[in-house]
PDB file of C-alpha atoms in Angstrom:
ATOM      1  CA  GLY A  76       9.255   9.681   0.641  1.00  0.00           C
ATOM      2  CA  GLY A  77       8.706   6.374  -0.068  1.00  0.00           C
ATOM      3  CA  ILE A  78       6.565   4.097  -2.198  1.00  0.00           C
ATOM      4  CA  ILE A  79       5.183   0.680  -2.439  1.00  0.00           C
ATOM      5  CA  THR A  80       5.451  -1.082  -5.648  1.00  0.00           C
ATOM      6  CA  GLN A  81       3.155  -4.397  -6.497  1.00  0.00           C
ATOM      7  CA  THR A  82       3.781  -6.574  -9.037  1.00  0.00           C
ATOM      8  CA  PRO A  83       1.802  -7.605 -11.171  1.00  0.00           C
ATOM      9  CA  LYS A  84      -0.818  -4.990 -11.621  1.00  0.00           C
ATOM     10  CA  PHE A  85      -3.199  -7.413 -13.480  1.00  0.00           C
ATOM     11  CA  LEU A  86      -3.395 -10.952 -12.937  1.00  0.00           C
ATOM     12  CA  ILE A  87      -5.624 -13.331 -14.736  1.00  0.00           C
ATOM     13  CA  GLY A  88      -5.624 -17.000 -13.675  1.00  0.00           C
ATOM     14  CA  GLN A  89      -7.060 -20.443 -14.195  1.00  0.00           C
ATOM     15  CA  GLU A  90      -9.543 -22.117 -11.598  1.00  0.00           C
ATOM     16  CA  GLY A  91      -7.072 -24.335  -9.445  1.00  0.00           C
ATOM     17  CA  GLN A  92      -3.801 -22.573 -10.109  1.00  0.00           C
ATOM     18  CA  LYS A  93      -1.375 -21.180  -7.599  1.00  0.00           C
ATOM     19  CA  LEU A  94      -0.989 -17.316  -7.947  1.00  0.00           C
ATOM     20  CA  THR A  95       1.706 -15.325  -6.318  1.00  0.00           C
ATOM     21  CA  LEU A  96       1.575 -11.524  -5.765  1.00  0.00           C
ATOM     22  CA  LYS A  97       4.609  -9.557  -4.828  1.00  0.00           C
ATOM     23  CA  CYS A  98       4.720  -6.360  -2.708  1.00  0.00           C
ATOM     24  CA  GLN A  99       8.095  -4.183  -2.092  1.00  0.00           C
ATOM     25  CA  GLN A 100       8.465  -1.276  -0.024  1.00  0.00           C
ATOM     26  CA  ASN A 101      11.173   1.351   0.552  1.00  0.00           C
ATOM     27  CA  PHE A 102       9.671   3.040   3.849  1.00  0.00           C
ATOM     28  CA  ASN A 103      11.805   0.889   5.883  1.00  0.00           C
ATOM     29  CA  HIS A 104       8.602   0.078   7.549  1.00  0.00           C
ATOM     30  CA  ASP A 105       8.304  -2.882  10.002  1.00  0.00           C
ATOM     31  CA  THR A 106       4.898  -3.853   9.500  1.00  0.00           C
ATOM     32  CA  MET A 107       3.279  -5.042   6.143  1.00  0.00           C
ATOM     33  CA  TYR A 108      -0.272  -6.088   5.220  1.00  0.00           C
ATOM     34  CA  TRP A 109      -2.143  -7.736   2.704  1.00  0.00           C
ATOM     35  CA  TYR A 110      -5.887  -6.940   2.169  1.00  0.00           C
ATOM     36  CA  ARG A 111      -8.363  -8.104  -0.255  1.00  0.00           C
ATOM     37  CA  GLN A 112     -11.022  -5.693  -1.432  1.00  0.00           C
ATOM     38  CA  ASP A 113     -13.966  -6.979  -3.478  1.00  0.00           C
ATOM     39  CA  SER A 114     -15.945  -4.797  -5.617  1.00  0.00           C
ATOM     40  CA  GLY A 115     -17.490  -1.679  -3.714  1.00  0.00           C
ATOM     41  CA  LYS A 116     -16.758  -3.301  -0.427  1.00  0.00           C
ATOM     42  CA  GLY A 117     -14.556  -2.667   2.479  1.00  0.00           C
ATOM     43  CA  LEU A 118     -10.782  -4.290   2.993  1.00  0.00           C
ATOM     44  CA  ARG A 119     -10.309  -7.423   4.651  1.00  0.00           C
ATOM     45  CA  LEU A 120      -7.026  -8.613   6.278  1.00  0.00           C
ATOM     46  CA  ILE A 121      -5.660 -11.706   4.754  1.00  0.00           C
ATOM     47  CA  TYR A 122      -2.063 -11.722   6.584  1.00  0.00           C
ATOM     48  CA  TYR A 123       0.246  -9.548   8.437  1.00  0.00           C
ATOM     49  CA  SER A 124       3.721  -9.261   9.305  1.00  0.00           C
ATOM     50  CA  ILE A 125       5.452  -7.082  11.845  1.00  0.00           C
ATOM     51  CA  THR A 126       8.893  -8.304  11.102  1.00  0.00           C
ATOM     52  CA  GLU A 127      11.255 -10.343   8.842  1.00  0.00           C
ATOM     53  CA  ASN A 128      10.145 -13.855   8.795  1.00  0.00           C
ATOM     54  CA  ASP A 129       7.009 -12.963  10.706  1.00  0.00           C
ATOM     55  CA  LEU A 130       3.512 -14.157   9.774  1.00  0.00           C
ATOM     56  CA  GLN A 131       0.329 -13.391  11.420  1.00  0.00           C
ATOM     57  CA  LYS A 132      -3.224 -14.309  10.254  1.00  0.00           C
ATOM     58  CA  GLY A 133      -6.006 -12.043   9.518  1.00  0.00           C
ATOM     59  CA  ASP A 134      -9.603 -12.931   9.340  1.00  0.00           C
ATOM     60  CA  LEU A 135      -9.365 -14.012   5.721  1.00  0.00           C
ATOM     61  CA  SER A 136      -6.408 -16.291   5.780  1.00  0.00           C
ATOM     62  CA  GLU A 137      -7.889 -19.708   4.679  1.00  0.00           C
ATOM     63  CA  GLY A 138      -6.649 -20.056   0.980  1.00  0.00           C
ATOM     64  CA  TYR A 139      -3.879 -18.169   1.155  1.00  0.00           C
ATOM     65  CA  ASP A 140      -0.244 -18.235   2.210  1.00  0.00           C
ATOM     66  CA  ALA A 141       2.328 -15.244   2.722  1.00  0.00           C
ATOM     67  CA  SER A 142       6.046 -14.805   2.935  1.00  0.00           C
ATOM     68  CA  ARG A 143       8.025 -11.999   4.497  1.00  0.00           C
ATOM     69  CA  GLU A 144      11.368 -12.856   2.964  1.00  0.00           C
ATOM     70  CA  LYS A 145      13.002  -9.499   3.957  1.00  0.00           C
ATOM     71  CA  LYS A 146      12.104  -6.297   5.633  1.00  0.00           C
ATOM     72  CA  SER A 147      11.327  -4.530   2.420  1.00  0.00           C
ATOM     73  CA  SER A 148       9.035  -7.461   0.938  1.00  0.00           C
ATOM     74  CA  PHE A 149       5.761  -9.490   1.630  1.00  0.00           C
ATOM     75  CA  SER A 150       4.328 -11.570  -1.063  1.00  0.00           C
ATOM     76  CA  LEU A 151       0.747 -13.611  -0.939  1.00  0.00           C
ATOM     77  CA  THR A 152       0.020 -16.768  -2.695  1.00  0.00           C
ATOM     78  CA  VAL A 153      -3.536 -17.884  -3.471  1.00  0.00           C
ATOM     79  CA  THR A 154      -3.240 -21.385  -2.979  1.00  0.00           C
ATOM     80  CA  SER A 155      -6.171 -22.368  -5.353  1.00  0.00           C
ATOM     81  CA  ALA A 156      -7.824 -19.750  -7.290  1.00  0.00           C
ATOM     82  CA  GLN A 157     -11.530 -20.157  -7.437  1.00  0.00           C
ATOM     83  CA  LYS A 158     -13.458 -19.820 -10.883  1.00  0.00           C
ATOM     84  CA  ASN A 159     -15.101 -16.202 -11.366  1.00  0.00           C
ATOM     85  CA  GLU A 160     -12.914 -14.654  -8.508  1.00  0.00           C
ATOM     86  CA  MET A 161     -12.323 -11.167  -9.190  1.00  0.00           C
ATOM     87  CA  ALA A 162     -10.836  -9.008  -6.493  1.00  0.00           C
ATOM     88  CA  VAL A 163      -8.323  -6.378  -5.829  1.00  0.00           C
ATOM     89  CA  PHE A 164      -5.457  -7.149  -3.300  1.00  0.00           C
ATOM     90  CA  LEU A 165      -3.975  -4.280  -1.719  1.00  0.00           C
ATOM     91  CA  CYS A 166      -0.583  -4.420   0.134  1.00  0.00           C
ATOM     92  CA  ALA A 167       0.306  -1.767   2.688  1.00  0.00           C
ATOM     93  CA  SER A 168       3.214  -1.049   5.157  1.00  0.00           C
ATOM     94  CA  SER A 169       3.297   0.958   8.227  1.00  0.00           C
ATOM     95  CA  LEU A 170       6.144   2.001  10.677  1.00  0.00           C
ATOM     96  CA  GLN A 171       4.569   0.043  13.690  1.00  0.00           C
ATOM     97  CA  GLY A 172       0.975  -1.210  14.356  1.00  0.00           C
ATOM     98  CA  ALA A 173      -1.250   1.798  14.824  1.00  0.00           C
ATOM     99  CA  ASP A 174       0.604   3.873  12.509  1.00  0.00           C
ATOM    100  CA  THR A 175      -0.378   5.367   9.489  1.00  0.00           C
ATOM    101  CA  GLN A 176      -0.770   2.662   6.673  1.00  0.00           C
ATOM    102  CA  TYR A 177       0.476   3.297   3.286  1.00  0.00           C
ATOM    103  CA  PHE A 178      -1.134   1.545   0.520  1.00  0.00           C
ATOM    104  CA  GLY A 179       0.185  -0.051  -2.659  1.00  0.00           C
ATOM    105  CA  PRO A 180      -1.446   0.501  -6.234  1.00  0.00           C
ATOM    106  CA  GLY A 181      -3.126  -3.005  -5.804  1.00  0.00           C
ATOM    107  CA  THR A 182      -3.136  -6.128  -7.890  1.00  0.00           C
ATOM    108  CA  ARG A 183      -6.254  -6.889  -9.778  1.00  0.00           C
ATOM    109  CA  LEU A 184      -6.953 -10.598  -9.746  1.00  0.00           C
ATOM    110  CA  LEU A 185      -9.588 -12.122 -12.344  1.00  0.00           C
ATOM    111  CA  VAL A 186      -9.905 -16.038 -12.450  1.00  0.00           C
ATOM    112  CA  LEU A 187     -11.462 -17.448 -15.377  1.00  0.00           C
TER     113      LEU A 187
ATOM    114  CA  GLY B 273     -19.838  -9.110  15.526  1.00  0.00           C
ATOM    115  CA  GLU B 274     -17.991  -6.587  13.401  1.00  0.00           C
ATOM    116  CA  GLN B 275     -14.916  -5.152  14.989  1.00  0.00           C
ATOM    117  CA  VAL B 276     -15.717  -1.659  13.298  1.00  0.00           C
ATOM    118  CA  GLU B 277     -19.101  -0.774  12.134  1.00  0.00           C
ATOM    119  CA  GLN B 278     -19.346   2.070   9.658  1.00  0.00           C
ATOM    120  CA  LEU B 279     -22.710   4.176   8.663  1.00  0.00           C
ATOM    121  CA  PRO B 280     -24.153   5.134   6.352  1.00  0.00           C
ATOM    122  CA  SER B 281     -22.946   2.673   3.405  1.00  0.00           C
ATOM    123  CA  ILE B 282     -24.146   5.416   0.889  1.00  0.00           C
ATOM    124  CA  LEU B 283     -24.472   9.070   1.257  1.00  0.00           C
ATOM    125  CA  ARG B 284     -25.457  11.674  -1.234  1.00  0.00           C
ATOM    126  CA  VAL B 285     -25.420  15.357  -0.483  1.00  0.00           C
ATOM    127  CA  GLN B 286     -25.770  18.677  -2.227  1.00  0.00           C
ATOM    128  CA  GLU B 287     -22.430  20.536  -2.956  1.00  0.00           C
ATOM    129  CA  GLY B 288     -21.584  22.920  -0.134  1.00  0.00           C
ATOM    130  CA  SER B 289     -23.388  21.015   2.394  1.00  0.00           C
ATOM    131  CA  SER B 290     -21.921  18.867   4.953  1.00  0.00           C
ATOM    132  CA  ALA B 291     -21.193  14.954   5.138  1.00  0.00           C
ATOM    133  CA  SER B 292     -20.904  12.818   8.083  1.00  0.00           C
ATOM    134  CA  ILE B 293     -20.018   9.389   8.331  1.00  0.00           C
ATOM    135  CA  ASN B 294     -19.924   7.364  11.815  1.00  0.00           C
ATOM    136  CA  CYS B 295     -17.942   4.761  13.109  1.00  0.00           C
ATOM    137  CA  SER B 296     -18.128   2.575  16.252  1.00  0.00           C
ATOM    138  CA  TYR B 297     -15.612   0.166  17.389  1.00  0.00           C
ATOM    139  CA  GLU B 298     -15.515  -2.863  19.895  1.00  0.00           C
ATOM    140  CA  ASP B 299     -12.327  -2.908  21.259  1.00  0.00           C
ATOM    141  CA  SER B 300     -11.897  -0.583  24.075  1.00  0.00           C
ATOM    142  CA  ALA B 301      -7.971  -0.838  23.605  1.00  0.00           C
ATOM    143  CA  SER B 302      -8.222   0.637  20.340  1.00  0.00           C
ATOM    144  CA  ASN B 303      -6.071   3.833  20.299  1.00  0.00           C
ATOM    145  CA  TYR B 304      -5.566   5.081  16.576  1.00  0.00           C
ATOM    146  CA  PHE B 305      -8.270   5.902  14.244  1.00  0.00           C
ATOM    147  CA  PRO B 306      -7.439   6.594  10.881  1.00  0.00           C
ATOM    148  CA  TRP B 307      -9.493   7.847   7.831  1.00  0.00           C
ATOM    149  CA  TYR B 308      -8.995   6.879   4.272  1.00  0.00           C
ATOM    150  CA  LYS B 309     -10.358   8.021   0.739  1.00  0.00           C
ATOM    151  CA  GLN B 310     -10.310   5.723  -2.267  1.00  0.00           C
ATOM    152  CA  GLU B 311     -11.230   7.041  -5.556  1.00  0.00           C
ATOM    153  CA  PRO B 312     -12.067   4.688  -8.244  1.00  0.00           C
ATOM    154  CA  GLY B 313      -9.494   2.679  -9.521  1.00  0.00           C
ATOM    155  CA  GLU B 314      -7.122   4.058  -7.074  1.00  0.00           C
ATOM    156  CA  ASN B 315      -5.581   2.905  -3.422  1.00  0.00           C
ATOM    157  CA  PRO B 316      -6.775   4.155  -0.165  1.00  0.00           C
ATOM    158  CA  LYS B 317      -5.109   7.401   0.860  1.00  0.00           C
ATOM    159  CA  LEU B 318      -4.815   8.393   4.448  1.00  0.00           C
ATOM    160  CA  ILE B 319      -6.873  12.075   4.737  1.00  0.00           C
ATOM    161  CA  ILE B 320      -6.973  12.066   8.454  1.00  0.00           C
ATOM    162  CA  ASP B 321      -6.511  10.206  11.594  1.00  0.00           C
ATOM    163  CA  ILE B 322      -6.887  10.908  15.384  1.00  0.00           C
ATOM    164  CA  ARG B 323      -5.400   9.250  18.210  1.00  0.00           C
ATOM    165  CA  SER B 324      -7.094   8.470  21.665  1.00  0.00           C
ATOM    166  CA  ASN B 325      -5.407  11.321  23.652  1.00  0.00           C
ATOM    167  CA  MET B 326      -7.582  13.713  21.496  1.00  0.00           C
ATOM    168  CA  GLU B 327     -11.293  14.492  21.213  1.00  0.00           C
ATOM    169  CA  ARG B 328     -11.348  16.430  17.946  1.00  0.00           C
ATOM    170  CA  LYS B 329      -8.861  17.198  15.017  1.00  0.00           C
ATOM    171  CA  GLN B 330      -9.512  19.393  11.896  1.00  0.00           C
ATOM    172  CA  ILE B 331      -7.659  19.640   8.805  1.00  0.00           C
ATOM    173  CA  GLN B 332      -9.197  22.257   6.581  1.00  0.00           C
ATOM    174  CA  GLU B 333     -12.711  20.804   5.611  1.00  0.00           C
ATOM    175  CA  LEU B 334     -12.102  17.473   7.434  1.00  0.00           C
ATOM    176  CA  ILE B 335     -12.999  17.298  11.133  1.00  0.00           C
ATOM    177  CA  VAL B 336     -12.849  14.077  13.114  1.00  0.00           C
ATOM    178  CA  LEU B 337     -14.389  13.272  16.591  1.00  0.00           C
ATOM    179  CA  LEU B 338     -13.582  10.702  19.016  1.00  0.00           C
ATOM    180  CA  ASP B 339     -15.969   9.712  21.763  1.00  0.00           C
ATOM    181  CA  LYS B 340     -13.871   6.883  23.620  1.00  0.00           C
ATOM    182  CA  LYS B 341     -16.719   6.468  26.487  1.00  0.00           C
ATOM    183  CA  ALA B 342     -19.160   5.673  23.421  1.00  0.00           C
ATOM    184  CA  LYS B 343     -16.585   4.047  21.396  1.00  0.00           C
ATOM    185  CA  ARG B 344     -17.612   6.022  18.629  1.00  0.00           C
ATOM    186  CA  PHE B 345     -15.605   8.138  15.939  1.00  0.00           C
ATOM    187  CA  SER B 346     -16.846  10.520  13.206  1.00  0.00           C
ATOM    188  CA  LEU B 347     -15.648  12.248  10.055  1.00  0.00           C
ATOM    189  CA  HIS B 348     -17.518  15.607   8.919  1.00  0.00           C
ATOM    190  CA  ILE B 349     -16.551  16.982   5.807  1.00  0.00           C
ATOM    191  CA  THR B 350     -17.732  20.649   5.753  1.00  0.00           C
ATOM    192  CA  ASP B 351     -18.504  22.656   2.509  1.00  0.00           C
ATOM    193  CA  THR B 352     -18.537  19.543   0.211  1.00  0.00           C
ATOM    194  CA  GLN B 353     -17.095  19.659  -3.341  1.00  0.00           C
ATOM    195  CA  PRO B 354     -17.807  17.382  -6.115  1.00  0.00           C
ATOM    196  CA  GLY B 355     -14.056  16.194  -5.610  1.00  0.00           C
ATOM    197  CA  ASP B 356     -14.923  14.733  -2.335  1.00  0.00           C
ATOM    198  CA  SER B 357     -17.029  11.987  -3.955  1.00  0.00           C
ATOM    199  CA  ALA B 358     -15.349   8.775  -3.015  1.00  0.00           C
ATOM    200  CA  MET B 359     -15.456   5.613  -0.910  1.00  0.00           C
ATOM    201  CA  TYR B 360     -14.393   6.536   2.451  1.00  0.00           C
ATOM    202  CA  PHE B 361     -13.136   4.039   5.279  1.00  0.00           C
ATOM    203  CA  CYS B 362     -12.620   4.334   8.809  1.00  0.00           C
ATOM    204  CA  ALA B 363     -10.430   1.990  10.735  1.00  0.00           C
ATOM    205  CA  ALA B 364      -9.493   1.136  14.229  1.00  0.00           C
ATOM    206  CA  SER B 365      -6.098  -0.119  15.602  1.00  0.00           C
ATOM    207  CA  ASP B 366      -4.512  -1.219  18.770  1.00  0.00           C
ATOM    208  CA  THR B 367      -0.918  -0.969  19.393  1.00  0.00           C
ATOM    209  CA  GLY B 368      -0.596  -4.210  21.232  1.00  0.00           C
ATOM    210  CA  TYR B 369      -2.017  -6.146  18.408  1.00  0.00           C
ATOM    211  CA  GLN B 370      -0.749  -4.250  15.328  1.00  0.00           C
ATOM    212  CA  ASN B 371      -3.883  -5.103  13.638  1.00  0.00           C
ATOM    213  CA  PHE B 372      -6.121  -2.616  11.619  1.00  0.00           C
ATOM    214  CA  TYR B 373     -10.136  -3.146  11.383  1.00  0.00           C
ATOM    215  CA  PHE B 374     -11.652  -1.450   8.842  1.00  0.00           C
ATOM    216  CA  GLY B 375     -15.211  -0.476   8.377  1.00  0.00           C
ATOM    217  CA  LYS B 376     -16.957  -1.643   5.317  1.00  0.00           C
ATOM    218  CA  GLY B 377     -16.843   2.044   3.661  1.00  0.00           C
ATOM    219  CA  THR B 378     -19.232   4.699   2.761  1.00  0.00           C
ATOM    220  CA  SER B 379     -19.840   5.734  -0.823  1.00  0.00           C
ATOM    221  CA  LEU B 380     -20.079   9.450  -0.956  1.00  0.00           C
ATOM    222  CA  THR B 381     -21.579  11.503  -3.874  1.00  0.00           C
ATOM    223  CA  VAL B 382     -21.640  15.145  -3.893  1.00  0.00           C
ATOM    224  CA  ILE B 383     -24.237  16.474  -6.322  1.00  0.00           C
ATOM    225  CA  PRO B 384     -23.249  19.554  -8.086  1.00  0.00           C
TER     226      PRO B 384
END
């Protein structure tokens, strides 16, 4: 089995701040995803990557950047945090598209 | 419109009865349909999935049905238990685009 880790677990930022979230997987999966989940709501895709150095925009990419530095890691940057923003950012990976996605534990963001 | 519509958004059932969640999708190329269960404070976990070469799949008390013609799929939990209380998400994916579309989720409460 493998594992997905996300750091940090909790992130408190200031309005306008640039914030970076990291994700690592040791499944040796090709595809990695970043989702945003607002309280009590569904998952919205921000970015995904099908291989190292690849980036594909999801429906919610505005206001975010991402980087797939190597196969095992995928980072997400909130380019300018919005005041009172509160959400959970979930990273996931799958062997390929249309395969089971395994989710990380999430990063909980709060912007003061 | 939404790529994947999920209904109902809230579902309350008595312990021991069945619970049904329905999803519909737009893209006829979709060929993989996973279901995820998310408990409070936890990440989504895959509970069952079905591919387009099947119409029905059962794992213990979980049954998924797929109607490709109608572009609908559903999850049925038989003999519900309080431990089944959680958020449930359906998703649809197409190997060609390596993109997942999630439904908005169903909050299931099983009343003892």
